[in-house]
């Protein structure tokens, strides 16, 4: 059974960002994990500040394709609230004709609905599982 953007929009309509890391902050965490501020070069500190000061996203459907493409690999450094917020954006990104990316590799690891999915509704879990099944059967 294929999935439509409207299925995703309905299941994730009420998801709000809240107090979670942005895509940019996920990259910042990934780059600087385990390093102290005093150990950063001036250029690294400037990058850390820039990434850390990005505004939060208001709605997942407003996240630009450019940002989704640029920050596809930050999944592992985000918390479950950020993942719940950005996953529908990445799913609809794919359905708009963009290719698979690293986000889906990480997502495929948790489709058994582990503890990480606690904040997700059953409808969100079902839509995500259907989406993963759809991309798994996509010959492209």
Backbone as a printed PyTorch tensor [residue, N CA C, xyz], in Angstrom:
tensor([[[ 0.8490, -1.1710,  0.0000],
         [ 0.0000,  0.0000,  0.0000],
         [ 0.8970,  1.2370,  0.0000]],

        [[ 0.6910,  2.1060, -0.9600],
         [ 1.5140,  3.3180, -1.0400],
         [ 1.0100,  4.3700, -0.0600]],

        [[ 1.8060,  5.3740,  0.0940],
         [ 1.4620,  6.4380,  1.0340],
         [ 1.4100,  7.7660,  0.2890]],

        [[ 0.4970,  8.6080,  0.6900],
         [ 0.3180,  9.9180,  0.0720],
         [ 0.7940, 11.0220,  1.0100]],

        [[ 1.2070, 12.1550,  0.4630],
         [ 1.5760, 13.2780,  1.3280],
         [ 0.4520, 13.6620,  2.2950]],

        [[-0.7900, 13.5210,  1.8570],
         [-1.9140, 13.8740,  2.7360],
         [-1.9950, 12.9460,  3.9520]],

        [[-1.5790, 11.6780,  3.8030],
         [-1.5430, 10.7530,  4.9380],
         [-0.5540, 11.2520,  5.9860]],

        [[ 0.5870, 11.6960,  5.5060],
         [ 1.6350, 12.2080,  6.3980],
         [ 1.1570, 13.4900,  7.0650]],

        [[ 0.5990, 14.3810,  6.2650],
         [ 0.1240, 15.6710,  6.7890],
         [-0.9230, 15.4610,  7.8810]],

        [[-1.8340, 14.5310,  7.6680],
         [-2.8770, 14.2560,  8.6560],
         [-2.2920, 13.6800,  9.9430]],

        [[-1.4170, 12.6960,  9.8020],
         [-0.8570, 12.0260, 10.9840],
         [ 0.0110, 12.9500, 11.8310]],

        [[ 0.7110, 13.8740, 11.1830],
         [ 1.6590, 14.7340, 11.8930],
         [ 1.1880, 16.1870, 11.9950]],

        [[-0.0800, 16.4310, 11.7370],
         [-0.6070, 17.8050, 11.6990],
         [-0.3920, 18.5740, 13.0000]],

        [[-0.4860, 17.9010, 14.1130],
         [-0.3990, 18.5820, 15.4090],
         [ 1.0070, 18.6200, 16.0010]],

        [[ 1.9860, 18.1000, 15.2960],
         [ 3.3600, 18.0690, 15.8250],
         [ 3.9340, 19.4870, 15.8190]],

        [[ 4.3890, 19.9280, 16.9670],
         [ 5.0290, 21.2310, 17.1140],
         [ 6.4710, 21.0100, 17.5540]],

        [[ 7.2830, 21.9830, 17.2990],
         [ 8.7100, 21.8150, 17.5400],
         [ 9.0640, 21.6960, 19.0130]],

        [[ 8.6140, 22.6000, 19.8120],
         [ 8.9430, 22.5390, 21.2300],
         [10.3970, 22.8820, 21.5100]],

        [[10.8870, 22.4140, 22.6250],
         [12.2490, 22.7190, 23.0730],
         [13.1880, 21.5760, 22.6860]],

        [[13.4920, 21.5070, 21.4020],
         [14.3220, 20.4210, 20.8740],
         [15.3920, 21.0010, 19.9510]],

        [[16.4590, 20.2310, 19.6950],
         [17.5020, 20.7170, 18.7830],
         [17.0040, 20.8440, 17.3410]],

        [[17.4250, 21.9000, 16.6770],
         [17.1300, 22.0800, 15.2600],
         [18.0730, 21.1980, 14.4460]],

        [[17.8480, 21.1320, 13.1500],
         [18.7760, 20.4000, 12.2740],
         [20.1820, 20.9610, 12.4100]],

        [[20.2820, 22.2800, 12.4460],
         [21.5960, 22.9300, 12.5680],
         [22.2670, 22.5690, 13.8930]],

        [[21.4860, 22.5280, 14.9570],
         [22.0440, 22.1730, 16.2610],
         [22.4960, 20.7120, 16.2670]],

        [[21.7720, 19.8550, 15.5620],
         [22.1990, 18.4630, 15.4380],
         [23.5650, 18.3580, 14.7880]],

        [[23.7820, 19.1640, 13.7480],
         [25.1020, 19.1800, 13.1000],
         [26.1580, 19.6890, 14.0710]],

        [[25.8190, 20.7130, 14.8050],
         [26.7480, 21.2830, 15.7870],
         [27.1440, 20.2220, 16.8200]],

        [[26.1620, 19.4800, 17.3040],
         [26.4410, 18.4190, 18.2750],
         [27.3620, 17.3770, 17.6540]],

        [[27.0580, 16.9990, 16.4120],
         [27.8680, 15.9880, 15.7300],
         [29.3120, 16.4100, 15.5160]],

        [[29.5000, 17.6660, 15.1630],
         [30.8550, 18.1710, 14.8950],
         [31.6610, 18.3200, 16.1760]],

        [[31.0250, 18.8380, 17.2010],
         [31.7660, 19.2340, 18.4010],
         [31.5580, 18.3120, 19.6010]],

        [[30.9620, 17.1590, 19.3910],
         [30.6940, 16.2460, 20.5070],
         [32.0040, 15.8940, 21.2270]],

        [[31.9550, 15.9910, 22.5210],
         [33.1120, 15.6350, 23.3350],
         [34.2240, 16.6670, 23.3900]],

        [[33.9980, 17.8260, 22.7840],
         [35.0400, 18.8620, 22.7860],
         [34.6020, 20.0320, 23.6520]],

        [[35.5330, 20.5950, 24.3620],
         [35.2580, 21.7560, 25.2020],
         [35.3950, 23.0320, 24.3850]],

        [[34.6460, 24.0540, 24.7620],
         [34.6840, 25.3320, 24.0370],
         [36.0940, 25.8920, 23.9460]],

        [[36.8600, 25.7560, 25.0220],
         [38.2080, 26.3270, 25.0140],
         [39.1590, 25.5900, 24.0770]],

        [[38.7800, 24.3900, 23.6170],
         [39.6190, 23.6330, 22.6890],
         [39.3090, 23.9210, 21.2210]],

        [[38.2970, 24.7330, 20.9660],
         [37.9050, 25.0280, 19.5890],
         [38.7500, 26.1510, 19.0080]],

        [[39.0270, 26.0530, 17.7160],
         [39.7050, 27.1480, 17.0350],
         [38.7240, 28.3060, 16.9060]],

        [[39.1850, 29.5180, 16.6350],
         [38.2600, 30.6500, 16.4450],
         [37.2350, 30.3740, 15.3370]],

        [[37.6520, 29.7140, 14.2660],
         [36.7280, 29.3890, 13.1740],
         [35.6730, 28.3820, 13.6290]],

        [[36.0960, 27.3850, 14.3990],
         [35.1500, 26.3940, 14.9090],
         [34.1630, 27.0280, 15.8920]],

        [[34.6590, 27.9020, 16.7300],
         [33.7810, 28.5940, 17.6790],
         [32.7650, 29.4540, 16.9430]],

        [[33.1990, 30.1200, 15.8860],
         [32.2810, 30.9340, 15.0830],
         [31.2130, 30.0460, 14.4380]],

        [[31.5960, 28.8940, 13.9110],
         [30.6410, 27.9610, 13.3260],
         [29.6840, 27.4370, 14.3910]],

        [[30.2020, 27.0860, 15.5560],
         [29.3590, 26.5890, 16.6510],
         [28.3070, 27.6220, 17.0310]],

        [[28.7170, 28.8720, 17.1480],
         [27.7730, 29.9440, 17.5030],
         [26.7170, 30.1430, 16.4150]],

        [[27.1540, 30.1060, 15.1680],
         [26.2250, 30.2780, 14.0530],
         [25.1760, 29.1650, 14.0480]],

        [[25.6360, 27.9220, 14.1590],
         [24.7100, 26.7940, 14.1430],
         [23.7890, 26.7960, 15.3590]],

        [[24.3180, 27.1930, 16.4960],
         [23.5360, 27.1870, 17.7330],
         [22.4890, 28.2950, 17.7880]],

        [[22.6470, 29.3110, 16.9690],
         [21.7430, 30.4620, 17.0580],
         [20.6360, 30.4470, 15.9990]],

        [[20.4890, 29.3530, 15.2670],
         [19.4560, 29.2860, 14.2450],
         [18.0680, 29.2810, 14.9010]],

        [[17.1160, 29.9580, 14.3030],
         [15.7620, 29.9790, 14.8810],
         [15.0980, 28.6100, 14.7620]],

        [[14.1530, 28.3560, 15.6630],
         [13.4070, 27.1060, 15.6090],
         [12.4110, 27.1390, 14.4570]],

        [[12.0900, 25.9750, 13.9790],
         [11.1010, 25.8460, 12.9210],
         [ 9.7080, 25.8680, 13.5330]],

        [[ 8.7830, 26.5530, 12.8540],
         [ 7.4290, 26.6400, 13.3820],
         [ 6.5900, 25.4170, 13.0140]],

        [[ 6.6540, 25.0070, 11.7550],
         [ 5.8970, 23.8570, 11.2780],
         [ 6.8060, 22.9880, 10.4130]],

        [[ 6.6750, 21.6980, 10.5450],
         [ 7.5520, 20.7980,  9.7890],
         [ 7.3810, 20.9630,  8.2860]],

        [[ 6.2040, 21.3130,  7.8100],
         [ 5.9790, 21.4320,  6.3710],
         [ 6.5920, 22.7060,  5.7810]],

        [[ 7.1320, 23.5630,  6.6250],
         [ 7.7960, 24.7760,  6.1460],
         [ 9.3170, 24.6310,  6.0560]],

        [[ 9.8430, 23.4920,  6.4800],
         [11.2910, 23.2630,  6.4160],
         [11.6770, 23.1210,  4.9380]],

        [[12.6330, 23.9030,  4.4960],
         [12.9920, 23.9350,  3.0750],
         [13.7080, 22.6590,  2.6320]],

        [[13.5390, 22.3330,  1.3530],
         [14.2500, 21.1980,  0.7710],
         [15.7540, 21.3820,  0.8920]],

        [[16.2160, 22.6070,  0.7760],
         [17.6500, 22.8780,  0.8860],
         [18.1790, 22.4560,  2.2530]],

        [[17.4390, 22.7940,  3.3020],
         [17.8820, 22.4080,  4.6480],
         [17.7940, 20.9020,  4.8520]],

        [[16.7350, 20.2950,  4.3400],
         [16.6080, 18.8470,  4.4740],
         [17.7610, 18.1490,  3.7730]],

        [[18.1360, 18.6380,  2.6260],
         [19.2530, 18.0630,  1.8840],
         [20.5730, 18.2910,  2.6240]],

        [[20.7620, 19.4800,  3.1450],
         [22.0250, 19.8290,  3.8070],
         [22.2320, 19.0880,  5.1200]],

        [[21.1440, 18.8410,  5.8530],
         [21.2720, 18.2890,  7.2050],
         [20.7180, 16.8700,  7.3320]],

        [[20.7040, 16.1130,  6.2400],
         [20.1310, 14.7700,  6.2590],
         [20.8060, 13.8290,  7.2470]],

        [[22.0660, 14.0330,  7.5430],
         [22.8130, 13.0910,  8.3710],
         [22.8160, 13.3700,  9.8560]],

        [[21.9880, 14.2880, 10.3380],
         [22.0510, 14.6690, 11.7520],
         [21.1200, 13.8650, 12.6470]],

        [[20.3980, 12.9110, 12.0830],
         [19.3890, 12.1510, 12.8320],
         [19.8970, 11.6470, 14.1770]],

        [[21.0600, 11.0400, 14.1870],
         [21.5570, 10.4050, 15.4170],
         [21.8560, 11.3970, 16.5340]],

        [[21.9910, 12.6830, 16.2080],
         [22.3190, 13.6730, 17.2360],
         [21.1060, 14.4640, 17.7090]],

        [[19.9350, 14.1080, 17.2310],
         [18.7130, 14.7930, 17.6470],
         [17.9640, 13.9570, 18.6730]],

        [[17.0970, 14.6000, 19.4410],
         [16.2910, 13.8520, 20.3980],
         [14.9900, 13.4010, 19.7230]],

        [[14.1880, 12.6170, 20.4540],
         [12.9950, 12.0460, 19.8380],
         [11.9780, 13.1060, 19.4240]],

        [[11.9280, 14.2350, 20.1100],
         [11.0160, 15.3060, 19.7110],
         [11.4180, 15.9240, 18.3840]],

        [[12.7120, 16.1360, 18.1880],
         [13.2020, 16.6530, 16.9080],
         [12.9520, 15.6490, 15.8040]],

        [[13.1610, 14.3800, 16.0900],
         [12.9490, 13.3410, 15.0800],
         [11.4800, 13.2520, 14.6860]],

        [[10.6130, 13.3720, 15.6760],
         [ 9.1800, 13.3520, 15.3880],
         [ 8.8020, 14.5570, 14.5180]],

        [[ 9.4190, 15.6910, 14.7650],
         [ 9.1230, 16.9130, 14.0230],
         [ 9.6570, 16.8470, 12.5820]],

        [[10.8990, 16.4080, 12.4110],
         [11.5200, 16.4550, 11.0830],
         [11.2060, 15.2410, 10.2030]],

        [[10.8370, 14.1140, 10.7730],
         [10.5700, 12.9260,  9.9570],
         [ 9.4880, 13.1560,  8.9070]],

        [[ 8.3430, 13.7730,  9.2230],
         [ 7.3610, 13.9990,  8.1540],
         [ 7.8830, 14.9450,  7.0670]],

        [[ 8.7420, 15.8680,  7.4390],
         [ 9.3390, 16.7590,  6.4320],
         [10.2130, 15.9500,  5.4770]],

        [[10.9980, 15.0270,  6.0170],
         [11.8380, 14.1880,  5.1670],
         [11.0060, 13.2220,  4.3240]],

        [[ 9.9060, 12.7080,  4.8830],
         [ 9.0600, 11.7960,  4.1070],
         [ 8.4230, 12.5220,  2.9230]],

        [[ 7.8980, 13.7010,  3.1500],
         [ 7.2760, 14.4350,  2.0430],
         [ 8.3320, 14.9390,  1.0560]],

        [[ 9.5260, 15.2230,  1.5460],
         [10.6610, 15.5850,  0.6820],
         [10.9010, 14.4610, -0.3270]],

        [[10.9230, 13.2380,  0.1600],
         [11.1160, 12.0910, -0.7190],
         [ 9.9490, 11.9650, -1.7110]],

        [[ 8.7290, 12.1190, -1.2370],
         [ 7.5590, 11.9710, -2.1020],
         [ 7.4720, 13.0660, -3.1670]],

        [[ 8.1680, 14.1700, -2.9520],
         [ 8.2150, 15.2420, -3.9640],
         [ 9.2440, 14.9280, -5.0590]],

        [[ 9.8300, 13.7620, -5.0230],
         [10.7370, 13.3520, -6.0880],
         [12.2040, 13.4390, -5.7370]],

        [[12.5170, 13.7800, -4.5040],
         [13.9110, 13.8000, -4.0720],
         [14.3170, 12.3770, -3.6850]],

        [[15.5750, 12.0970, -3.7700],
         [16.0480, 10.7470, -3.4950],
         [16.0860, 10.4060, -2.0180]],

        [[16.3870,  9.1580, -1.7600],
         [16.5920,  8.7060, -0.3890],
         [17.8520,  9.3550,  0.1640]],

        [[17.9020,  9.4950,  1.4700],
         [19.0950, 10.0550,  2.0840],
         [19.3640,  9.3780,  3.4180]],

        [[20.3620,  9.8410,  4.1160],
         [20.7980,  9.2050,  5.3610],
         [19.7040,  9.1650,  6.4220]],

        [[18.7720, 10.1210,  6.4110],
         [17.7030, 10.1410,  7.4080],
         [16.9650,  8.8020,  7.4270]],

        [[16.6980,  8.2470,  6.2450],
         [15.9260,  7.0190,  6.1560],
         [16.7150,  5.8030,  6.6150]],

        [[18.0290,  5.8600,  6.4990],
         [18.8430,  4.7690,  7.0310],
         [18.7070,  4.6970,  8.5410]],

        [[18.7510,  5.8430,  9.1970],
         [18.5790,  5.8670, 10.6520],
         [17.1600,  5.4810, 11.0220]],

        [[16.2080,  5.9850, 10.2760],
         [14.8060,  5.7050, 10.5630],
         [14.5070,  4.2180, 10.4300]],

        [[15.1140,  3.5660,  9.4650],
         [14.8660,  2.1360,  9.2740],
         [15.3310,  1.3200, 10.4700]],

        [[16.2810,  1.8340, 11.2210],
         [16.7770,  1.1300, 12.4090],
         [15.7930,  1.1390, 13.5640]],

        [[14.8340,  2.0560, 13.5600],
         [13.9320,  2.1500, 14.7130],
         [12.4840,  1.8550, 14.3560]],

        [[12.2270,  1.2670, 13.1930],
         [10.8420,  1.0080, 12.8140],
         [10.2080, -0.1280, 13.6090]],

        [[10.9330, -0.6980, 14.5330],
         [10.3340, -1.6760, 15.4460],
         [ 9.6100, -0.9670, 16.5880]],

        [[ 9.5450,  0.3630, 16.5170],
         [ 8.8380,  1.1870, 17.5040],
         [ 9.3960,  0.9920, 18.9050]],

        [[10.6530,  1.2370, 19.0020],
         [11.3500,  1.1330, 20.2750],
         [10.9240,  2.2540, 21.2220]],

        [[11.5600,  2.2990, 22.3710],
         [11.2690,  3.3190, 23.3730],
         [11.3660,  4.7220, 22.7730]],

        [[12.2320,  4.8840, 21.7940],
         [12.4250,  6.1770, 21.1610],
         [11.1230,  6.7410, 20.5800]],

        [[10.1770,  5.8890, 20.3050],
         [ 8.9230,  6.3020, 19.6720],
         [ 7.8450,  6.6380, 20.6840]],

        [[ 8.1710,  6.7330, 21.9470],
         [ 7.1640,  6.9530, 22.9860],
         [ 6.2810,  8.1630, 22.7420]],

        [[ 6.8180,  9.2380, 22.2170],
         [ 6.0230, 10.4500, 22.0260],
         [ 5.2000, 10.4180, 20.7360]],

        [[ 5.3960,  9.4070, 19.8970],
         [ 4.6800,  9.2910, 18.6310],
         [ 3.3170,  8.6430, 18.8560]],

        [[ 2.3160,  9.1360, 18.1470],
         [ 0.9950,  8.5070, 18.2200],
         [ 1.0160,  7.2220, 17.3960]],

        [[ 0.0230,  6.3850, 17.6260],
         [-0.0650,  5.1490, 16.8430],
         [-0.2440,  5.4670, 15.3630]],

        [[-1.0160,  6.4960, 15.0460],
         [-1.1970,  6.8870, 13.6430],
         [ 0.1340,  7.3040, 13.0160]],

        [[ 0.9570,  8.0490, 13.7490],
         [ 2.2650,  8.4610, 13.2340],
         [ 3.1640,  7.2410, 13.0130]],

        [[ 3.1200,  6.3110, 13.9230],
         [ 3.9020,  5.0830, 13.7680],
         [ 3.4480,  4.3090, 12.5390]],

        [[ 2.1310,  4.1820, 12.3750],
         [ 1.5870,  3.4340, 11.2400],
         [ 1.9530,  4.0930,  9.9110]],

        [[ 1.8090,  5.4050,  9.8320],
         [ 2.1370,  6.1230,  8.5940],
         [ 3.6220,  5.9880,  8.2840]],

        [[ 4.4610,  6.0880,  9.2970],
         [ 5.9080,  5.9510,  9.0900],
         [ 6.2540,  4.5440,  8.6300]],

        [[ 5.6390,  3.5470,  9.2360],
         [ 5.8860,  2.1630,  8.8160],
         [ 5.4180,  1.9540,  7.3740]],

        [[ 4.2750,  2.4990,  7.0190],
         [ 3.7960,  2.3970,  5.6350],
         [ 4.7470,  3.1030,  4.6770]],

        [[ 5.2410,  4.2490,  5.0950],
         [ 6.1970,  4.9810,  4.2610],
         [ 7.4550,  4.1340,  4.0470]],

        [[ 7.9850,  3.5700,  5.1180],
         [ 9.2080,  2.7630,  5.0100],
         [ 8.9640,  1.5500,  4.1110]],

        [[ 7.7810,  0.9760,  4.1850],
         [ 7.4320, -0.1280,  3.3100],
         [ 7.3590,  0.3330,  1.8540]],

        [[ 6.8170,  1.5180,  1.6450],
         [ 6.7180,  2.0820,  0.2960],
         [ 8.0940,  2.2950, -0.3050]],

        [[ 8.9970,  2.8950,  0.4460],
         [10.3210,  3.1460, -0.1250],
         [11.1200,  1.8600, -0.2720]],

        [[10.7900,  0.8700,  0.5510],
         [11.4500, -0.4220,  0.4210],
         [11.0690, -1.1600, -0.8460]],

        [[ 9.8830, -0.8520, -1.3720],
         [ 9.4370, -1.5070, -2.6020],
         [ 9.6420, -0.6320, -3.8400]],

        [[10.2080,  0.5670, -3.6500],
         [10.4580,  1.4820, -4.7620],
         [11.6630,  0.9910, -5.5570]],

        [[11.4770,  0.7030, -6.8570],
         [12.6020,  0.2060, -7.6550],
         [13.6980,  1.2390, -7.9020]],

        [[13.4200,  2.5060, -7.6230],
         [14.4370,  3.5530, -7.8170],
         [15.2380,  3.6570, -6.5650]]])
